[in-house]
Coordinates of C-alpha atoms in Angstrom, one line a residue:
Chain A
M1 CA -58.7 230.1 84.6
A2 CA -55.4 231.8 85.5
M3 CA -54.7 235.3 85.0
A4 CA -51.7 236.4 83.0
R5 CA -48.9 237.6 85.1
I6 CA -48.5 241.3 85.2
G7 CA -46.0 242.4 82.7
E8 CA -46.6 239.4 80.4
T9 CA -46.6 240.7 76.8
P10 CA -48.8 239.5 73.8
T11 CA -45.7 238.5 72.2
A12 CA -44.5 236.3 75.0
M13 CA -47.8 234.5 74.9
I14 CA -47.7 234.1 71.2
D15 CA -44.3 232.6 71.6
R16 CA -45.4 230.1 74.1
V17 CA -48.2 229.1 71.8
A18 CA -45.9 228.7 69.0
S19 CA -43.1 226.8 71.1
I20 CA -45.9 224.3 71.9
L21 CA -47.1 223.8 68.5
E22 CA -43.5 223.7 67.1
S23 CA -42.6 221.1 69.6
F24 CA -44.9 218.6 67.6
V25 CA -42.9 218.9 64.4
G26 CA -41.2 215.5 63.4
Q27 CA -42.6 213.9 66.6
R28 CA -44.9 211.0 67.3
P29 CA -47.8 212.0 69.8
L30 CA -46.4 213.6 72.9
T31 CA -47.2 213.3 76.6
L32 CA -47.8 216.6 78.6
A33 CA -44.2 216.1 80.0
E34 CA -42.8 215.8 76.6
V35 CA -44.6 218.9 75.3
A36 CA -43.4 220.8 78.4
R37 CA -39.9 219.8 77.8
G38 CA -39.9 220.4 74.0
S39 CA -41.3 223.8 74.4
G40 CA -39.3 224.8 77.4
L41 CA -42.5 225.8 79.4
P42 CA -43.6 224.9 82.9
R43 CA -45.8 221.9 82.9
S44 CA -48.7 224.1 84.2
S45 CA -48.4 226.6 81.5
A46 CA -48.1 223.9 78.8
H47 CA -51.2 222.3 80.2
R48 CA -53.4 225.3 80.2
I49 CA -52.3 226.3 76.7
L50 CA -52.9 222.8 75.4
Q51 CA -56.4 222.7 76.9
R52 CA -57.3 225.7 74.9
L53 CA -55.7 224.4 71.7
V54 CA -57.5 221.2 72.0
E55 CA -60.8 223.1 72.2
L56 CA -59.7 225.0 69.0
G57 CA -58.9 221.8 67.2
W58 CA -55.3 222.8 66.9
V59 CA -54.1 220.0 69.0
E60 CA -55.7 216.7 69.6
R61 CA -55.8 214.5 72.7
N62 CA -56.0 210.9 72.6
E63 CA -55.9 209.5 76.2
F64 CA -52.6 210.8 77.5
K65 CA -51.0 211.9 74.3
Y66 CA -51.1 215.0 72.4
A67 CA -50.7 215.7 68.6
L68 CA -51.3 218.4 66.0
G69 CA -55.1 218.6 65.3
H70 CA -56.9 218.6 62.1
R71 CA -57.8 222.5 62.2
M72 CA -54.0 223.0 61.9
F73 CA -54.0 220.9 58.8
E74 CA -56.9 223.0 57.3
L75 CA -55.3 226.3 58.1
G76 CA -52.0 225.0 56.5
T77 CA -53.7 224.0 53.4
Q78 CA -54.8 227.6 53.0
F79 CA -51.1 228.5 52.2
T80 CA -51.1 226.4 48.9
R81 CA -54.8 226.8 48.1
Q82 CA -54.4 230.6 47.9
R83 CA -51.5 230.4 45.4
S84 CA -52.1 230.4 41.7
V85 CA -48.8 228.6 41.1
H86 CA -50.2 225.6 43.0
R87 CA -53.5 225.6 41.1
A88 CA -51.7 225.8 38.0
A89 CA -49.0 223.2 38.7
L90 CA -51.4 220.4 40.2
P91 CA -52.8 219.3 36.8
V92 CA -49.5 219.6 35.1
M93 CA -47.8 217.5 37.7
T94 CA -50.6 214.9 37.9
E95 CA -50.5 214.4 34.0
L96 CA -46.7 214.3 34.1
H97 CA -46.7 211.5 36.7
R98 CA -49.3 209.6 35.1
R99 CA -47.4 209.7 31.7
T100 CA -43.8 209.0 32.9
G101 CA -44.2 207.3 36.3
L102 CA -41.6 209.8 37.7
T103 CA -42.4 211.8 41.0
A104 CA -43.2 215.5 40.5
H105 CA -42.6 218.0 43.2
L106 CA -43.6 221.7 43.6
S107 CA -41.2 223.5 45.9
M108 CA -40.3 226.9 47.2
L109 CA -37.3 228.6 48.5
A110 CA -37.7 229.0 52.4
G111 CA -34.5 230.4 53.8
A112 CA -31.4 228.2 52.8
E113 CA -33.8 225.3 52.1
I114 CA -36.5 224.3 49.7
L115 CA -39.8 223.3 51.1
H116 CA -41.9 220.9 49.1
L117 CA -45.5 222.1 48.6
E118 CA -46.9 219.4 46.6
R119 CA -45.8 215.7 45.5
V120 CA -47.5 213.6 42.9
G121 CA -46.1 210.2 43.0
V122 CA -44.8 208.0 45.9
W123 CA -41.3 207.0 44.9
P124 CA -38.6 207.3 46.4
G125 CA -40.9 206.2 49.3
D126 CA -42.0 207.9 52.3
A127 CA -38.7 209.0 53.8
G128 CA -39.1 212.2 55.4
E129 CA -37.3 214.6 53.1
W130 CA -39.5 213.9 50.0
C131 CA -42.9 214.5 51.4
A132 CA -45.0 217.6 51.0
G133 CA -44.2 219.7 54.0
A134 CA -40.5 218.5 54.2
R135 CA -37.4 220.5 53.4
Q136 CA -34.2 219.9 51.7
P137 CA -31.0 222.0 51.7
V138 CA -31.0 224.4 48.7
T139 CA -27.3 223.5 47.6
R140 CA -28.0 219.8 47.6
T141 CA -31.0 219.8 45.4
A142 CA -31.8 220.4 41.7
A143 CA -34.8 222.6 42.7
G144 CA -32.7 224.7 45.0
R145 CA -29.9 225.2 42.4
A146 CA -32.4 225.9 39.8
L147 CA -33.7 228.7 42.0
L148 CA -30.1 230.0 42.9
A149 CA -29.3 230.3 39.2
A150 CA -32.5 232.3 38.6
I151 CA -32.2 234.7 41.5
P152 CA -29.6 237.5 41.6
R153 CA -26.8 236.6 43.9
A154 CA -27.7 239.7 46.2
E155 CA -31.0 238.0 47.1
W156 CA -29.5 234.5 48.0
P157 CA -30.0 233.1 51.3
E158 CA -26.8 232.3 53.2
I159 CA -25.2 229.2 51.7
V160 CA -24.4 226.5 54.1
F161 CA -23.1 223.1 52.7
G162 CA -24.0 221.1 55.9
T163 CA -24.1 217.3 55.8
L164 CA -23.0 215.4 52.7
P165 CA -25.3 212.4 52.3
T166 CA -23.5 211.0 49.2
C167 CA -20.2 211.3 47.5
Y168 CA -22.1 213.2 44.7
T169 CA -23.4 216.0 47.0
V170 CA -22.2 219.6 46.0
R171 CA -19.8 220.4 48.9
S172 CA -18.0 223.7 48.0
T173 CA -18.7 227.1 46.4
V174 CA -16.5 226.0 43.5
Q175 CA -18.6 223.0 42.9
L176 CA -21.8 225.1 43.3
D177 CA -20.7 227.8 41.0
R178 CA -19.9 225.0 38.2
E179 CA -23.2 223.4 38.8
L180 CA -25.0 226.8 38.3
A181 CA -23.1 227.5 35.2
R182 CA -24.2 224.3 33.8
T183 CA -27.8 225.1 34.9
R184 CA -27.6 228.3 32.9
D185 CA -26.3 226.5 29.9
R186 CA -29.3 224.3 30.1
G187 CA -31.6 227.3 29.9
G188 CA -32.2 227.2 33.7
V189 CA -32.7 223.6 34.3
A190 CA -30.8 221.9 37.0
V191 CA -29.9 218.3 37.2
D192 CA -29.0 216.5 40.4
P193 CA -27.6 212.9 39.9
Q194 CA -27.5 211.2 43.4
G195 CA -26.6 214.4 45.5
C196 CA -29.6 213.8 47.8
A197 CA -29.6 210.1 47.9
L198 CA -27.8 207.3 45.9
G199 CA -29.9 206.1 43.0
V200 CA -32.1 209.3 42.9
T201 CA -31.8 211.7 40.0
V202 CA -33.7 215.0 40.2
V203 CA -34.4 217.5 37.4
A204 CA -35.8 220.9 38.2
A205 CA -36.9 224.3 36.6
P206 CA -37.6 227.5 38.2
I207 CA -41.1 229.0 37.8
A208 CA -41.2 232.6 37.4
T209 CA -44.4 233.9 39.1
G210 CA -45.7 237.1 40.6
D211 CA -47.1 234.9 43.4
G212 CA -44.9 235.9 46.3
G213 CA -41.9 233.6 46.7
H214 CA -39.5 231.6 44.4
F215 CA -40.8 228.3 43.1
A216 CA -39.5 225.3 41.2
L217 CA -41.0 222.2 39.4
S218 CA -39.0 219.1 39.6
L219 CA -39.2 215.4 38.5
C220 CA -37.3 212.5 40.3
G221 CA -36.6 209.0 39.4
P222 CA -34.2 206.2 39.5
T223 CA -30.7 207.3 38.3
K224 CA -30.2 204.0 36.4
S225 CA -33.2 204.3 34.2
V226 CA -34.0 208.1 33.8
R227 CA -33.2 209.4 30.4
T228 CA -32.0 212.7 31.5
E229 CA -32.2 214.7 28.3
A230 CA -35.9 213.9 27.7
V231 CA -36.8 214.6 31.4
I232 CA -34.8 218.0 31.0
A233 CA -37.1 218.8 28.0
D234 CA -40.1 217.7 29.8
V235 CA -39.4 219.7 33.0
R236 CA -38.7 222.8 30.9
R237 CA -42.0 222.6 29.1
A238 CA -43.9 221.9 32.3
A239 CA -42.5 224.9 34.2
A240 CA -43.3 227.1 31.2
A241 CA -46.8 225.6 31.2
V242 CA -47.4 226.3 34.8
W243 CA -46.0 229.8 34.4
R244 CA -48.4 230.5 31.6
Q245 CA -51.3 229.2 33.5
A246 CA -50.4 230.9 36.8
S247 CA -49.9 234.1 34.9
G248 CA -53.3 233.7 33.0
I249 CA -51.6 233.4 29.7
P250 CA -53.5 231.0 27.3
P251 CA -51.7 227.7 26.8
L252 CA -49.6 227.0 23.6
R253 CA -51.5 224.6 21.4
V254 CA -48.6 222.9 19.4
R255 CA -50.2 219.6 18.6
A256 CA -53.5 217.9 19.0
T257 CA -54.1 216.1 22.2
E258 CA -53.7 212.4 22.1
T259 CA -56.7 210.4 23.2
R260 CA -56.0 208.3 26.1
P261 CA -58.4 205.4 26.6
T262 CA -58.1 205.2 30.4
E263 CA -58.8 209.0 30.8
P264 CA -62.7 209.4 31.2
F265 CA -62.8 213.0 31.2
G266 CA -61.4 215.8 29.1
R267 CA -60.5 218.8 31.3
A268 CA -57.1 217.9 32.7
S269 CA -56.0 216.4 29.3
R270 CA -57.2 219.2 27.3
T271 CA -55.1 221.7 29.6
V272 CA -52.0 219.6 29.6
G273 CA -52.3 217.9 26.3
A274 CA -51.3 221.0 24.6
I275 CA -48.0 221.0 26.4
W276 CA -47.0 217.4 26.1
S277 CA -46.6 216.3 22.5
P278 CA -47.9 212.9 22.0
D279 CA -44.8 211.6 20.3
A280 CA -42.3 212.9 22.8
E281 CA -39.5 210.6 23.7
P282 CA -40.2 208.4 26.5
L283 CA -38.6 209.4 29.7
V284 CA -37.2 206.1 30.9
G285 CA -35.4 203.4 28.9
Chain B
M1 CA -44.1 246.6 73.0
A2 CA -47.4 246.7 74.8
M3 CA -48.2 245.1 78.2
A4 CA -51.0 242.9 78.6
R5 CA -54.0 244.4 80.0
I6 CA -54.2 243.2 83.5
G7 CA -56.7 240.5 83.9
E8 CA -56.1 239.4 80.4
T9 CA -56.0 235.5 80.4
P10 CA -53.7 233.3 78.3
T11 CA -57.1 231.9 76.8
A12 CA -57.9 235.3 75.5
M13 CA -54.6 235.8 74.0
I14 CA -54.8 232.3 72.2
D15 CA -58.3 233.2 71.1
R16 CA -57.0 236.4 69.5
V17 CA -54.2 234.7 67.7
A18 CA -56.7 232.0 66.5
S19 CA -59.4 234.7 65.3
I20 CA -56.6 236.3 63.4
L21 CA -55.3 233.1 61.6
E22 CA -58.9 231.9 61.2
S23 CA -59.8 235.1 59.3
F24 CA -57.5 234.1 56.5
V25 CA -59.5 230.9 55.7
G26 CA -61.1 230.9 52.2
Q27 CA -59.8 234.5 51.7
R28 CA -57.4 236.2 49.2
P29 CA -54.6 238.1 51.0
L30 CA -56.1 240.6 53.4
T31 CA -55.1 244.2 54.4
L32 CA -54.7 245.1 58.1
A33 CA -58.2 246.5 58.1
E34 CA -59.8 243.4 56.7
V35 CA -57.9 241.3 59.2
A36 CA -59.1 243.5 62.2
R37 CA -62.7 243.2 60.8
G38 CA -62.4 239.6 60.2
S39 CA -61.1 238.6 63.5
G40 CA -63.2 241.3 65.5
L41 CA -60.0 242.8 67.1
P42 CA -59.1 246.5 67.4
R43 CA -56.7 247.4 64.6
S44 CA -53.9 248.1 67.0
S45 CA -54.1 244.5 68.5
A46 CA -54.4 243.1 65.2
H47 CA -51.4 244.8 64.0
R48 CA -49.1 243.9 67.1
I49 CA -50.2 240.2 66.7
L50 CA -49.8 240.1 63.0
Q51 CA -46.1 241.4 63.4
R52 CA -45.2 238.7 65.6
L53 CA -46.8 236.0 63.4
V54 CA -44.9 237.4 60.4
E55 CA -41.8 237.0 62.4
L56 CA -42.6 233.4 63.1
G57 CA -43.4 232.7 59.4
W58 CA -47.1 231.9 60.4
V59 CA -48.3 234.9 58.3
E60 CA -46.5 236.6 55.5
R61 CA -46.7 240.1 54.5
N62 CA -46.5 241.3 51.0
E63 CA -46.6 245.1 50.6
F64 CA -49.9 246.0 52.4
K65 CA -51.5 242.5 52.4
Y66 CA -51.2 239.6 54.8
A67 CA -51.7 236.0 54.0
L68 CA -51.0 232.7 55.8
G69 CA -47.3 231.9 55.8
H70 CA -45.3 228.7 54.8
R71 CA -44.6 227.8 58.5
M72 CA -48.3 227.3 58.9
F73 CA -48.2 224.9 56.0
E74 CA -45.4 222.9 57.4
L75 CA -47.1 222.6 60.7
G76 CA -50.3 221.5 58.9
T77 CA -48.6 218.7 57.0
Q78 CA -47.5 217.1 60.3
F79 CA -51.1 216.3 60.9
T80 CA -51.1 214.0 58.0
R81 CA -47.5 213.0 58.0
Q82 CA -47.8 211.5 61.5
R83 CA -50.8 209.2 60.5
S84 CA -50.1 205.7 59.2
V85 CA -53.5 205.7 57.4
H86 CA -52.2 208.5 55.1
R87 CA -48.7 206.9 54.7
A88 CA -50.6 203.6 53.8
A89 CA -53.1 205.4 51.5
L90 CA -50.8 207.4 49.4
P91 CA -49.4 204.8 47.3
V92 CA -52.7 203.0 46.9
M93 CA -54.5 206.2 45.8
T94 CA -51.6 207.1 43.5
E95 CA -51.7 203.7 41.6
L96 CA -55.5 203.8 41.6
H97 CA -55.6 207.2 39.9
R98 CA -52.8 206.1 37.4
R99 CA -54.7 203.0 36.5
T100 CA -58.3 204.3 36.3
G101 CA -58.1 208.2 35.8
L102 CA -60.6 208.6 38.5
T103 CA -59.7 211.0 41.4
A104 CA -59.0 209.3 44.7
H105 CA -59.6 211.2 48.1
L106 CA -58.7 210.2 51.7
S107 CA -61.1 212.0 54.0
M108 CA -61.9 212.0 57.8
L109 CA -64.9 212.8 59.7
A110 CA -64.6 216.3 61.3
G111 CA -67.9 217.1 63.1
A112 CA -70.8 217.1 60.7
E113 CA -68.5 217.2 57.7
I114 CA -65.7 215.3 56.1
L115 CA -62.3 216.8 55.6
H116 CA -60.4 215.8 52.6
L117 CA -56.8 215.0 53.8
E118 CA -55.4 214.0 50.5
R119 CA -56.4 214.0 46.8
V120 CA -54.7 212.3 43.9
G121 CA -56.0 213.5 40.5
V122 CA -57.5 216.8 39.5
W123 CA -61.0 216.1 38.2
P124 CA -63.6 217.9 38.8
G125 CA -61.2 220.8 38.9
D126 CA -60.1 223.1 41.5
A127 CA -63.4 224.1 42.8
G128 CA -63.0 224.5 46.6
E129 CA -64.9 221.7 48.0
W130 CA -62.8 218.8 46.3
C131 CA -59.5 220.1 47.3
A132 CA -57.2 218.7 50.1
G133 CA -58.1 220.8 53.2
A134 CA -61.7 221.4 52.2
R135 CA -64.9 220.0 53.7
Q136 CA -68.1 218.6 52.4
P137 CA -71.3 217.9 54.5
V138 CA -71.4 214.4 55.8
T139 CA -74.9 213.5 54.7
R140 CA -74.2 214.6 51.1
T141 CA -71.1 212.7 50.3
A142 CA -70.3 209.0 49.7
A143 CA -67.4 209.2 52.1
G144 CA -69.7 210.6 55.0
R145 CA -72.3 208.1 54.5
A146 CA -69.8 205.3 54.3
L147 CA -68.5 206.5 57.7
L148 CA -71.9 207.0 59.3
A149 CA -73.0 203.4 58.2
A150 CA -69.7 202.1 59.9
I151 CA -70.1 204.1 63.2
P152 CA -72.7 203.4 66.0
R153 CA -75.6 205.8 65.9
A154 CA -74.6 207.0 69.5
E155 CA -71.3 208.3 68.2
W156 CA -72.8 210.2 65.1
P157 CA -72.4 214.0 64.9
E158 CA -75.5 216.0 64.7
I159 CA -77.1 215.4 61.3
V160 CA -77.9 218.6 59.5
F161 CA -79.1 218.5 55.8
G162 CA -78.2 222.2 55.0
T163 CA -78.2 223.4 51.4
L164 CA -78.9 221.0 48.6
P165 CA -76.9 221.5 45.7
T166 CA -78.7 219.1 43.4
C167 CA -82.1 217.3 43.0
Y168 CA -80.2 214.0 43.8
T169 CA -78.9 215.2 47.2
V170 CA -80.0 213.4 50.3
R171 CA -82.4 215.7 52.1
S172 CA -84.2 213.8 54.9
T173 CA -83.5 211.3 57.6
V174 CA -85.7 208.7 55.7
Q175 CA -83.5 209.0 52.5
L176 CA -80.5 209.0 54.7
D177 CA -81.5 205.8 56.3
R178 CA -82.3 204.2 52.9
E179 CA -78.9 205.0 51.7
L180 CA -77.2 203.7 54.9
A181 CA -79.2 200.4 54.4
R182 CA -78.1 200.2 50.7
T183 CA -74.4 200.9 51.9
R184 CA -74.6 198.0 54.4
D185 CA -76.0 195.8 51.8
R186 CA -72.9 196.6 49.6
G187 CA -70.6 195.5 52.6
G188 CA -70.0 199.2 53.7
V189 CA -69.3 200.7 50.3
A190 CA -71.3 204.0 49.7
V191 CA -72.2 205.6 46.4
D192 CA -73.2 209.1 45.6
P193 CA -74.6 209.7 42.1
Q194 CA -74.6 213.5 41.6
G195 CA -75.6 214.4 45.2
C196 CA -72.6 216.9 45.6
A197 CA -72.6 218.0 41.9
L198 CA -74.4 217.1 38.7
G199 CA -72.3 214.8 36.7
V200 CA -70.2 213.6 39.5
T201 CA -70.4 210.1 41.0
V202 CA -68.4 209.2 44.1
V203 CA -67.9 205.8 45.7
A204 CA -66.4 205.4 49.1
A205 CA -65.5 202.8 51.7
P206 CA -64.5 203.3 55.4
I207 CA -61.1 202.2 56.6
A208 CA -61.0 200.8 60.0
T209 CA -57.9 202.1 61.7
G210 CA -56.7 202.7 65.3
D211 CA -55.2 205.9 64.0
G212 CA -57.5 208.2 66.0
G213 CA -60.5 209.5 63.8
H214 CA -62.8 207.8 61.2
F215 CA -61.3 207.6 57.8
A216 CA -62.7 206.9 54.2
L217 CA -61.2 206.3 50.9
S218 CA -63.3 207.3 47.8
L219 CA -63.0 207.4 44.1
C220 CA -64.9 210.1 42.0
G221 CA -65.4 210.4 38.3
P222 CA -68.0 211.4 35.7
T223 CA -71.5 210.0 36.2
K224 CA -72.0 209.3 32.6
S225 CA -68.9 206.9 32.2
V226 CA -68.1 205.6 35.7
R227 CA -69.0 201.8 35.8
T228 CA -70.3 201.8 39.3
E229 CA -70.0 198.1 40.1
A230 CA -66.3 198.0 39.1
V231 CA -65.4 201.0 41.0
I232 CA -67.3 199.7 44.1
A233 CA -65.1 196.6 43.9
D234 CA -62.1 198.6 43.5
V235 CA -62.7 200.9 46.4
R236 CA -63.5 198.0 48.6
R237 CA -60.2 196.3 47.8
A238 CA -58.2 199.7 48.2
A239 CA -59.8 200.5 51.5
A240 CA -58.9 197.0 52.8
A241 CA -55.3 197.2 51.4
V242 CA -54.9 200.6 53.2
W243 CA -56.2 199.0 56.4
R244 CA -53.9 196.0 56.2
Q245 CA -50.9 198.4 55.4
A246 CA -51.9 200.9 58.2
S247 CA -52.3 198.2 60.7
G248 CA -49.0 196.3 59.8
I249 CA -50.7 193.2 58.3
P250 CA -48.7 191.9 55.2
P251 CA -50.6 192.6 51.9
L252 CA -52.5 189.8 50.2
R253 CA -50.8 188.4 47.3
V254 CA -53.6 187.2 45.1
R255 CA -52.0 187.4 41.7
A256 CA -48.6 188.3 40.3
T257 CA -48.1 191.9 39.6
E258 CA -48.5 193.1 35.9
T259 CA -45.4 194.8 34.6
R260 CA -46.1 198.3 33.5
P261 CA -43.7 199.5 30.9
T262 CA -43.9 203.0 32.0
E263 CA -43.3 202.4 35.6
P264 CA -39.6 202.6 36.2
F265 CA -39.5 201.5 39.7
G266 CA -40.9 198.7 41.6
R267 CA -41.9 199.7 45.1
A268 CA -45.4 201.2 44.4
S269 CA -46.1 198.6 41.9
R270 CA -45.2 195.7 44.3
T271 CA -47.2 197.1 47.1
V272 CA -50.3 197.8 45.0
G273 CA -50.0 195.3 42.6
A274 CA -51.0 192.6 45.0
I275 CA -54.3 194.3 45.5
W276 CA -55.2 195.1 41.8
S277 CA -55.7 192.1 39.8
P278 CA -54.3 192.8 36.3
D279 CA -57.4 191.4 34.6
A280 CA -59.9 193.5 36.6
E281 CA -62.7 195.0 34.7
P282 CA -61.8 198.5 33.4
L283 CA -63.7 201.2 35.6
V284 CA -64.9 203.4 32.8
G285 CA -66.8 202.2 29.7

């Protein structure tokens, strides 16, 4: 086992480990040479560190290829499992998806992007940017603009407009300010029709929590069939319900829960039923 | 910035970082003293390493408490996002949950435990062991026994029976062998009635993939209302569909897909519709 060079600091060593682990992001399994190139480390250092990471389960080796290991996944899930907003959102998102068919996201502000923490539903497919663990630019997304509208401007991240995937993407401060004004007019709910991808409409509301971080709940569906006004009302109620649950406030019991014949157990329905009125407008035409 | 002690090896430094990150598992946010105690490191070392981990986003600090950070979550999601079995399973699990109300898990063998990689559905609640990222003992669970029945005995992990949460928990090699024989009689599908928790029945099937690792798909629901035979048929078909999709084999098109009025878009239904026959028996009585 090699000795550390004299003068090597703990920070330098942590950074080497980090650069190796980060080199796997967005990649298929990598060879040693690719890891060394990606992390900017000499091949011998990369190999020594990889060996230990494999022993820890943080990296796994399959013949001559390396990839992130299952222990990394377990550590990562601790981030969401320890958050009351995630525990509160999951049943609400699941019920919302089951009832509407739309895809629900829980996202948080991470620099000038939003990071998706949870997704229930598979539409619009497994394209990278919609997955749990993926990021989207804050200005482009309904979730991002719902958060910007809710946060004092002094606390905003630096705003960058970056690439513009469609002709509907918000591309200037003037457009952004107009969208934020509309969001505030809707009581904080942001709507993004096709700003991320053609044919995709997203509706988002912020969730006020003391959970460390800024969180938003959103629903996305096909632009041509989403009934925006109904989705706005649903997202608003859902975000409020998650906030109440995460804050330990008993749920509002506006109407009795509708019995669903295919729902074999009561817990989720009881919690969520109070939020959704059974005669709510259908979300899609 | 402190210098590494002469003679400190890279492995020792990696282990320190690992012991700090691992000390957060299953914990609420920790103080510096708790992190030092949990990791077995001197307070000064723990502090120095934590500082760098905070800068990297791997740990976050909120006043005097530390917790795992969002960058750790993003790295962790790479583990599942890079696996074709996960991409293939998610639409199948989502549709299965929407149709039946039962909770679907995708799990993998990790030592003598199964590790849940994905969950669709919230029942039986947010108790630790059923979450994505949580583990359950291999002998106790339907997923674990479905995998043991599918793997040559020479490749088994060491079998430990451990704690026995209910009177139905498999507790001996004789019982395990009997359950595995039953599993093989069912064509590889394992059933666990109340072995993990009273009132919870789980049905699981292995997914044969070349994806590195042993994976299983399972459905769980309340023992008193689950129609086991129908669930067995469903889990078997779902596991086969995931295998076909993950292996790049076109899906079987047995019957036409039923049109679902609440499903506004076609992709998931088209993929999954071929697997589920519209006049299949309902899963719950």
